[in-house]
Coordinates of C-alpha atoms in Angstrom, one line a residue:
X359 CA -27.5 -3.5 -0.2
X360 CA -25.9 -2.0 2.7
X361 CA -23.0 0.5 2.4
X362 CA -20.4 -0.3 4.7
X363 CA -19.2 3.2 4.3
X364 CA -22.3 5.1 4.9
X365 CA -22.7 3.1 8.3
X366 CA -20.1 4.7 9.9
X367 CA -21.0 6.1 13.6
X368 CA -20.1 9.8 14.0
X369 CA -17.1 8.9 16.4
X370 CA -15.6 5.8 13.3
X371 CA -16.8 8.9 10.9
X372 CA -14.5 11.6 13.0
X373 CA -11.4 9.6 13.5
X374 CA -11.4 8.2 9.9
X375 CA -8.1 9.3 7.8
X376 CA -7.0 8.9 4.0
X377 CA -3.3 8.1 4.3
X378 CA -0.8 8.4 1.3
X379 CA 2.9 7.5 1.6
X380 CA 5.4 8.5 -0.8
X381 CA 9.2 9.4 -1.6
X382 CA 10.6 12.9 -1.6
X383 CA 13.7 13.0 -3.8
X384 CA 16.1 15.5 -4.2
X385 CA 16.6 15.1 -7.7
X386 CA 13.1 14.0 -8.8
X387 CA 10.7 15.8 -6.5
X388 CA 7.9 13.9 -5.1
X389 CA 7.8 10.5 -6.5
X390 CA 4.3 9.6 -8.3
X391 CA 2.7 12.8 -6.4
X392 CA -0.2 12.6 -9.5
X393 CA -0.9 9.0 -8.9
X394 CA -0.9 9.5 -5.0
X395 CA -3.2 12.3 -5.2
X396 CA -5.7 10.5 -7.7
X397 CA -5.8 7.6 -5.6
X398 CA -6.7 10.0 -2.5
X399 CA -9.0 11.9 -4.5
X400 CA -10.9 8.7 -6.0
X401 CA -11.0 7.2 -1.8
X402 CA -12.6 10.0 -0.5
X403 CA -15.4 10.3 -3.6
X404 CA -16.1 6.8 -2.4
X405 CA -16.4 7.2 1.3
X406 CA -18.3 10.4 0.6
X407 CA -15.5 12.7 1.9
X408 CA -14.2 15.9 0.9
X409 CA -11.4 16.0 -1.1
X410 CA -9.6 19.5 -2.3
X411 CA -6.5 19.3 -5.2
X412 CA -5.2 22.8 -3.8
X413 CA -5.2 21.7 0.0
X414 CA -3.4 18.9 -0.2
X415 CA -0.9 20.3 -2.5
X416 CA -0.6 23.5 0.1
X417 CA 0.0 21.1 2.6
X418 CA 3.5 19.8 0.5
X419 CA 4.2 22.9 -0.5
X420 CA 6.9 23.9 2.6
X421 CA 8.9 20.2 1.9
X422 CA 12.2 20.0 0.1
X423 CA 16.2 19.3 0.8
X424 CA 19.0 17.7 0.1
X425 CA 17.6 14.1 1.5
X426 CA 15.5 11.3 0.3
X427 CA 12.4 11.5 2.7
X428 CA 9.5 9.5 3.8
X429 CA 6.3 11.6 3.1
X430 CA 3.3 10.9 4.8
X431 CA -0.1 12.8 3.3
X432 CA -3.2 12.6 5.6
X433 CA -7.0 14.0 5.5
X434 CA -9.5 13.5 8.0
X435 CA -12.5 13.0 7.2
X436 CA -13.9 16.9 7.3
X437 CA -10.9 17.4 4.5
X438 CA -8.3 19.0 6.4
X439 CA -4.4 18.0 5.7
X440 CA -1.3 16.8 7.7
X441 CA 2.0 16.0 6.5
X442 CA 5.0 14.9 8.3
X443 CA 8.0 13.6 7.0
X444 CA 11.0 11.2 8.0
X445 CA 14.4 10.6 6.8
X446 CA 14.4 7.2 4.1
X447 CA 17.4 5.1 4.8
X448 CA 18.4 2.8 1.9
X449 CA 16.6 -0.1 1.2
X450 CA 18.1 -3.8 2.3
X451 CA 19.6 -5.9 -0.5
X452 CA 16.6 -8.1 -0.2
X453 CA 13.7 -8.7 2.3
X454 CA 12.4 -12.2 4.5
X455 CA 9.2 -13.0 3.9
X456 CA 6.4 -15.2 5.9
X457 CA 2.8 -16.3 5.2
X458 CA 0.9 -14.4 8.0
X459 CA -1.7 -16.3 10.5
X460 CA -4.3 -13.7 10.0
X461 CA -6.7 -14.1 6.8
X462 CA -7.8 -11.2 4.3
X463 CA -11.7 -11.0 3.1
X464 CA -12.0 -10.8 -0.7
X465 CA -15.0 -9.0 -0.5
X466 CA -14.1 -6.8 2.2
X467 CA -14.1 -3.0 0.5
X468 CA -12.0 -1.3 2.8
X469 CA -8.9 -3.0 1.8
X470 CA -9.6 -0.9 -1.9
X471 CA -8.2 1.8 0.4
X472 CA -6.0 3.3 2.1
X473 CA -7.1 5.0 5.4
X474 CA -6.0 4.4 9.5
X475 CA -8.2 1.6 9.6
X476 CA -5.0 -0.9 9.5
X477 CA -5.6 -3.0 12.8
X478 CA -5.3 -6.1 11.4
X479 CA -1.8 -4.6 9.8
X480 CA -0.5 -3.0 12.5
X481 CA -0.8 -5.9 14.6
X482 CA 1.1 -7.9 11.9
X483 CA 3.8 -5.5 12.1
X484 CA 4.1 -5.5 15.9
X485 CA 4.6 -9.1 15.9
X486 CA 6.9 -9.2 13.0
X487 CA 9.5 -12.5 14.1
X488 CA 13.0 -11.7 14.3
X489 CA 14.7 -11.8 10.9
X490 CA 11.2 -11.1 9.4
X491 CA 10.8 -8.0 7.6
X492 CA 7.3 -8.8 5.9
X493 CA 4.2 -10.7 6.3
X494 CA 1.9 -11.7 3.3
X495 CA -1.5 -12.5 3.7
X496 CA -3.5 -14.7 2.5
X497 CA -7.4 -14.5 1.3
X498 CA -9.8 -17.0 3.0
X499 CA -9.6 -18.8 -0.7
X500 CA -6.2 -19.6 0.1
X501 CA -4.5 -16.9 -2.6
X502 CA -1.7 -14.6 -2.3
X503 CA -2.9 -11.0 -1.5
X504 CA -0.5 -8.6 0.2
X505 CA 1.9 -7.9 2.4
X506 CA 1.5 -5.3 5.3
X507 CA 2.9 -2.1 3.9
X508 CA 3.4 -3.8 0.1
X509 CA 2.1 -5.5 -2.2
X510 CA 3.2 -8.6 -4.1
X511 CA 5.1 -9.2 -7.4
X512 CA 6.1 -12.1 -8.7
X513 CA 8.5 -12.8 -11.4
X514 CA 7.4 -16.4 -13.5
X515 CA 8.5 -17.3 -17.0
X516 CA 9.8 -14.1 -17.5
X517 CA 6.7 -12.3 -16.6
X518 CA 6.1 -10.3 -13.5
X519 CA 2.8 -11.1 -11.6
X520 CA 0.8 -9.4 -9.0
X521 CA -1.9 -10.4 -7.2
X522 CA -5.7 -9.0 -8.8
X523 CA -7.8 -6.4 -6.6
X524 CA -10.3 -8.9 -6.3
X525 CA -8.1 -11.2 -4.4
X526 CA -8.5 -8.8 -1.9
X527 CA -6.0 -6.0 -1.3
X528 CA -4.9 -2.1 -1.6
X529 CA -4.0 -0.7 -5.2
X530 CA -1.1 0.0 -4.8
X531 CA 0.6 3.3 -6.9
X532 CA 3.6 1.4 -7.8
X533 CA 1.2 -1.4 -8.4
X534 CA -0.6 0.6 -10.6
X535 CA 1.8 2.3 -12.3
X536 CA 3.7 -0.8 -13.4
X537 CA 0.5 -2.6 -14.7
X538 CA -0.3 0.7 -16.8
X539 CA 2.7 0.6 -18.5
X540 CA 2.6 -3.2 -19.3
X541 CA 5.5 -4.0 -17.7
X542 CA 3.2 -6.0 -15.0
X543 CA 0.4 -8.3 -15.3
X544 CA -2.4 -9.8 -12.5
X545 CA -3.1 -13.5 -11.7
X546 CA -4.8 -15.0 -8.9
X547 CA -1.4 -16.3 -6.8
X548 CA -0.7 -19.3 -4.1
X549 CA 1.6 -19.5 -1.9
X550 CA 4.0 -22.4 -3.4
X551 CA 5.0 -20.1 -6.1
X552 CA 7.1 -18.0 -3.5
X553 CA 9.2 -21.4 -3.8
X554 CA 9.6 -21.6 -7.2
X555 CA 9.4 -18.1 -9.0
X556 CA 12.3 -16.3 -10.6
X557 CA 12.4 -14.2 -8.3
X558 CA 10.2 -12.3 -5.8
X559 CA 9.6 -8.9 -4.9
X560 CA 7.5 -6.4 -1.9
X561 CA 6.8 -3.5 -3.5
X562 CA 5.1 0.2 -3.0
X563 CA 5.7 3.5 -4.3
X564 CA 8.1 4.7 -1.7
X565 CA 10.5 2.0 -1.4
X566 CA 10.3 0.2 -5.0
X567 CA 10.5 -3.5 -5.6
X568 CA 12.7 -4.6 -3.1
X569 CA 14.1 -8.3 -3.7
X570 CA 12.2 -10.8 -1.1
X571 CA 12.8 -14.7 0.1
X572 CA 10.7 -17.0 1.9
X573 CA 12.0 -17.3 5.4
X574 CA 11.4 -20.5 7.3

């Protein structure tokens, strides 16, 4: 079987980046660093890159103050670090949600990460409609997936539901962390339960679950 990740030309090879996003908070310190880190760590064991614990933790090492800030870890593929950082504003009471036009592959195994290779995403986002501030895709089974910088929770009969890897999507820390500490469960996910859930969330580890509704 061929390895999509081991056919890389030297040029996809050279611009290739791990990405992790996370919260810097005054009070707590970087939020989830441990899970953000493993997840890196695990990404770049799979793509075959190399990954060093005391890099990327010298590359944090100069962040701190007395605001919440947007973190963004990267390493390129020869395992060298960037970080930059941005001021987080508050999150929005709740978010509006569509169904994007653009299908997701189940069995496509770059979606199990998180790296610059977000085309498909970025256009998403470009084209967001006014009054939009999140588009979820769909799998070409017809399922509920992701949305473009979050995934997907669901709250039915008192339970709260995500979306399973194999649906075709990114693991999400927050993700993660809320279905390793059983307050979340997976389960393959169509679209009409956005109308008639609980309630319905976007969520990732910098931001939280933030409250969403299906727009029109």
């Amino acid at each position: 079987m061929e390895d999509p990740f081991r056919d890389l030309t030297d040029a996809e090879l050279s611009a290739l980046e791990l990405i992790e996003t996370f919260r810097f908070d005054p009070a707590e310190g970087f939020v989830r660093l441990d899970r953000h880190l493993a997840r890196m760590a695990r990404s770049a064991r799979v793509l075959g890159l190399p990954f060093r614990l005391e890099a990327a933790q010298a590359a944090l090492s100069g962040i701190g103050g007395d605001q919440p800030l947007r973190v963004r870890l990267s390493m390129r593929s020869d395992g060298v670090f960037a970080c930059s950082t941005a001021p987080l504003a508050p999150n929005p009471p709740f978010w509006t949600i569509r169904i994007a036009e653009a299908r997701l592959s189940s069995t496509d195994p770059w979606l199990r990460h998180k790296t610059n290779r977000r085309a498909l995403y970025d256009a998403a986002r470009a084209a967001l409609p006014e009054g939009v501030d999140e588009l979820v895709f769909l799998n070409e089974r017809g399922a509920l997936c992701e949305g473009t910088i979050t995934n997907l929770f669901i709250e039915k009969d008192g339970r709260l539901l995500t979306p399973p890897i194999s649906c075709g999507l990114l693991p999400g820390v927050l993700r993660e962390e809320l279905l390793a500490t059983g307050k979340a469960e997976e389960a393959e996910l169509f679209p009409e339960v956005l109308r008639t859930a609980e309630a319905v969330y976007c969520g990732n580890s910098l931001r939280g679950l933030i409250p969403a509704r299906l727009g029109k």
